[in-house]
PDB file of C-alpha atoms in Angstrom:
ATOM      1  CA  ALA X   1       8.108 -10.339  -4.584  1.00 91.00           C
ATOM      2  CA  GLN X   2       7.657  -7.401  -2.304  1.00 95.00           C
ATOM      3  CA  LEU X   3       4.267  -6.516  -3.679  1.00 96.00           C
ATOM      4  CA  TYR X   4       3.014  -9.972  -3.427  1.00 97.00           C
ATOM      5  CA  LEU X   5       4.275 -10.367   0.105  1.00 97.00           C
ATOM      6  CA  GLY X   6       2.611  -7.226   1.050  1.00 97.00           C
ATOM      7  CA  THR X   7      -0.752  -8.376  -0.306  1.00 97.00           C
ATOM      8  CA  CYS X   8      -0.206 -11.554   1.769  1.00 97.00           C
ATOM      9  CA  TYR X   9       0.303  -9.576   4.926  1.00 98.00           C
ATOM     10  CA  ARG X  10      -2.547  -7.220   3.976  1.00 96.00           C
ATOM     11  CA  ASP X  11      -5.055  -9.895   3.527  1.00 96.00           C
ATOM     12  CA  GLY X  12      -3.541 -12.554   5.973  1.00 97.00           C
ATOM     13  CA  LYS X  13      -3.060 -15.338   3.331  1.00 96.00           C
ATOM     14  CA  GLU X  14      -0.336 -17.879   2.454  1.00 95.00           C
ATOM     15  CA  GLY X  15      -0.020 -18.839   6.202  1.00 96.00           C
ATOM     16  CA  LEU X  16       0.753 -15.273   7.271  1.00 97.00           C
ATOM     17  CA  GLU X  17      -1.013 -13.385   9.938  1.00 97.00           C
ATOM     18  CA  LYS X  18      -2.688 -10.080   8.791  1.00 96.00           C
ATOM     19  CA  ASP X  19      -0.327  -7.167   9.550  1.00 96.00           C
ATOM     20  CA  LEU X  20      -1.157  -3.862   7.880  1.00 95.00           C
ATOM     21  CA  ARG X  21       2.093  -2.261   9.041  1.00 95.00           C
ATOM     22  CA  LYS X  22       4.279  -4.881   7.400  1.00 97.00           C
ATOM     23  CA  ALA X  23       2.046  -4.691   4.306  1.00 97.00           C
ATOM     24  CA  PHE X  24       2.463  -0.821   4.370  1.00 96.00           C
ATOM     25  CA  SER X  25       6.271  -1.089   4.622  1.00 97.00           C
ATOM     26  CA  LEU X  26       6.462  -3.504   1.583  1.00 97.00           C
ATOM     27  CA  PHE X  27       4.164  -1.359  -0.592  1.00 97.00           C
ATOM     28  CA  VAL X  28       6.330   1.568   0.202  1.00 96.00           C
ATOM     29  CA  LEU X  29       9.424  -0.170  -0.938  1.00 97.00           C
ATOM     30  CA  SER X  30       7.513  -1.380  -4.181  1.00 96.00           C
ATOM     31  CA  THR X  31       6.331   2.215  -4.726  1.00 95.00           C
ATOM     32  CA  LYS X  32       9.768   3.443  -4.597  1.00 94.00           C
ATOM     33  CA  GLN X  33      10.421   1.022  -7.588  1.00 95.00           C
ATOM     34  CA  ASP X  34       7.615   2.669  -9.560  1.00 93.00           C
ATOM     35  CA  ASN X  35       5.218  -0.245  -9.147  1.00 95.00           C
ATOM     36  CA  ALA X  36       1.773   1.049 -10.113  1.00 95.00           C
ATOM     37  CA  TYR X  37      -0.041  -1.590  -8.364  1.00 95.00           C
ATOM     38  CA  ALA X  38       1.938  -0.918  -5.188  1.00 96.00           C
ATOM     39  CA  GLN X  39       1.006   2.759  -5.535  1.00 96.00           C
ATOM     40  CA  CYS X  40      -2.577   1.809  -5.655  1.00 96.00           C
ATOM     41  CA  TYR X  41      -2.365  -0.529  -2.681  1.00 96.00           C
ATOM     42  CA  LEU X  42      -0.634   2.063  -0.640  1.00 97.00           C
ATOM     43  CA  ALA X  43      -3.125   4.661  -1.538  1.00 97.00           C
ATOM     44  CA  GLN X  44      -5.897   2.479  -0.201  1.00 96.00           C
ATOM     45  CA  LEU X  45      -4.079   2.253   3.105  1.00 96.00           C
ATOM     46  CA  TYR X  46      -3.629   6.048   3.217  1.00 96.00           C
ATOM     47  CA  GLU X  47      -7.383   6.376   2.368  1.00 95.00           C
ATOM     48  CA  THR X  48      -8.527   4.391   5.517  1.00 94.00           C
ATOM     49  CA  GLY X  49      -5.379   4.937   7.787  1.00 93.00           C
ATOM     50  CA  ILE X  50      -4.066   2.054   9.950  1.00 91.00           C
ATOM     51  CA  GLU X  51      -5.334   2.037  13.580  1.00 89.00           C
ATOM     52  CA  ASN X  52      -2.631   2.981  16.076  1.00 87.00           C
ATOM     53  CA  TYR X  53      -0.052   3.567  13.152  1.00 89.00           C
ATOM     54  CA  PHE X  54      -1.420   6.571  11.306  1.00 87.00           C
ATOM     55  CA  GLU X  55      -4.574   8.384  10.591  1.00 93.00           C
ATOM     56  CA  LYS X  56      -6.070   8.474   6.944  1.00 95.00           C
ATOM     57  CA  ASN X  57      -4.491  10.924   4.468  1.00 95.00           C
ATOM     58  CA  LEU X  58      -6.749  11.598   1.629  1.00 96.00           C
ATOM     59  CA  GLN X  59      -4.459  14.044  -0.056  1.00 97.00           C
ATOM     60  CA  LYS X  60      -1.637  11.321   0.030  1.00 96.00           C
ATOM     61  CA  ALA X  61      -4.102   8.737  -1.323  1.00 97.00           C
ATOM     62  CA  ILE X  62      -5.174  10.954  -4.241  1.00 97.00           C
ATOM     63  CA  GLN X  63      -1.482  11.732  -5.078  1.00 96.00           C
ATOM     64  CA  LEU X  64      -0.709   7.921  -5.186  1.00 96.00           C
ATOM     65  CA  TYR X  65      -3.948   6.984  -7.154  1.00 96.00           C
ATOM     66  CA  GLN X  66      -2.853   9.794  -9.669  1.00 95.00           C
ATOM     67  CA  LEU X  67       0.682   8.419 -10.043  1.00 93.00           C
ATOM     68  CA  SER X  68      -0.602   4.922 -10.524  1.00 93.00           C
ATOM     69  CA  ALA X  69      -3.002   6.138 -13.159  1.00 93.00           C
ATOM     70  CA  LYS X  70      -0.244   7.969 -15.060  1.00 91.00           C
ATOM     71  CA  GLN X  71       1.425   4.463 -15.427  1.00 85.00           C
ATOM     72  CA  ARG X  72      -1.936   3.240 -17.001  1.00 72.00           C
ATOM     73  CA  ASN X  73      -3.053   0.906 -14.092  1.00 55.00           C
TER      74      ASN X  73
END
């Protein structure tokens, strides 16, 4: 449910306003539960950064992409 809610905030769907900060927080929670999809979505946010929240971090993005790939996703 955290992952889906995170995608809803990321994309602004299901009646929710787009909020990348909330999406980020939910993806972090899902990543801590070893969710490979969340790891990939979180990597995408690190790859681009979130304005007025944090700058892009390609090293962290690559680390998360690799972690996700190890889980075959």
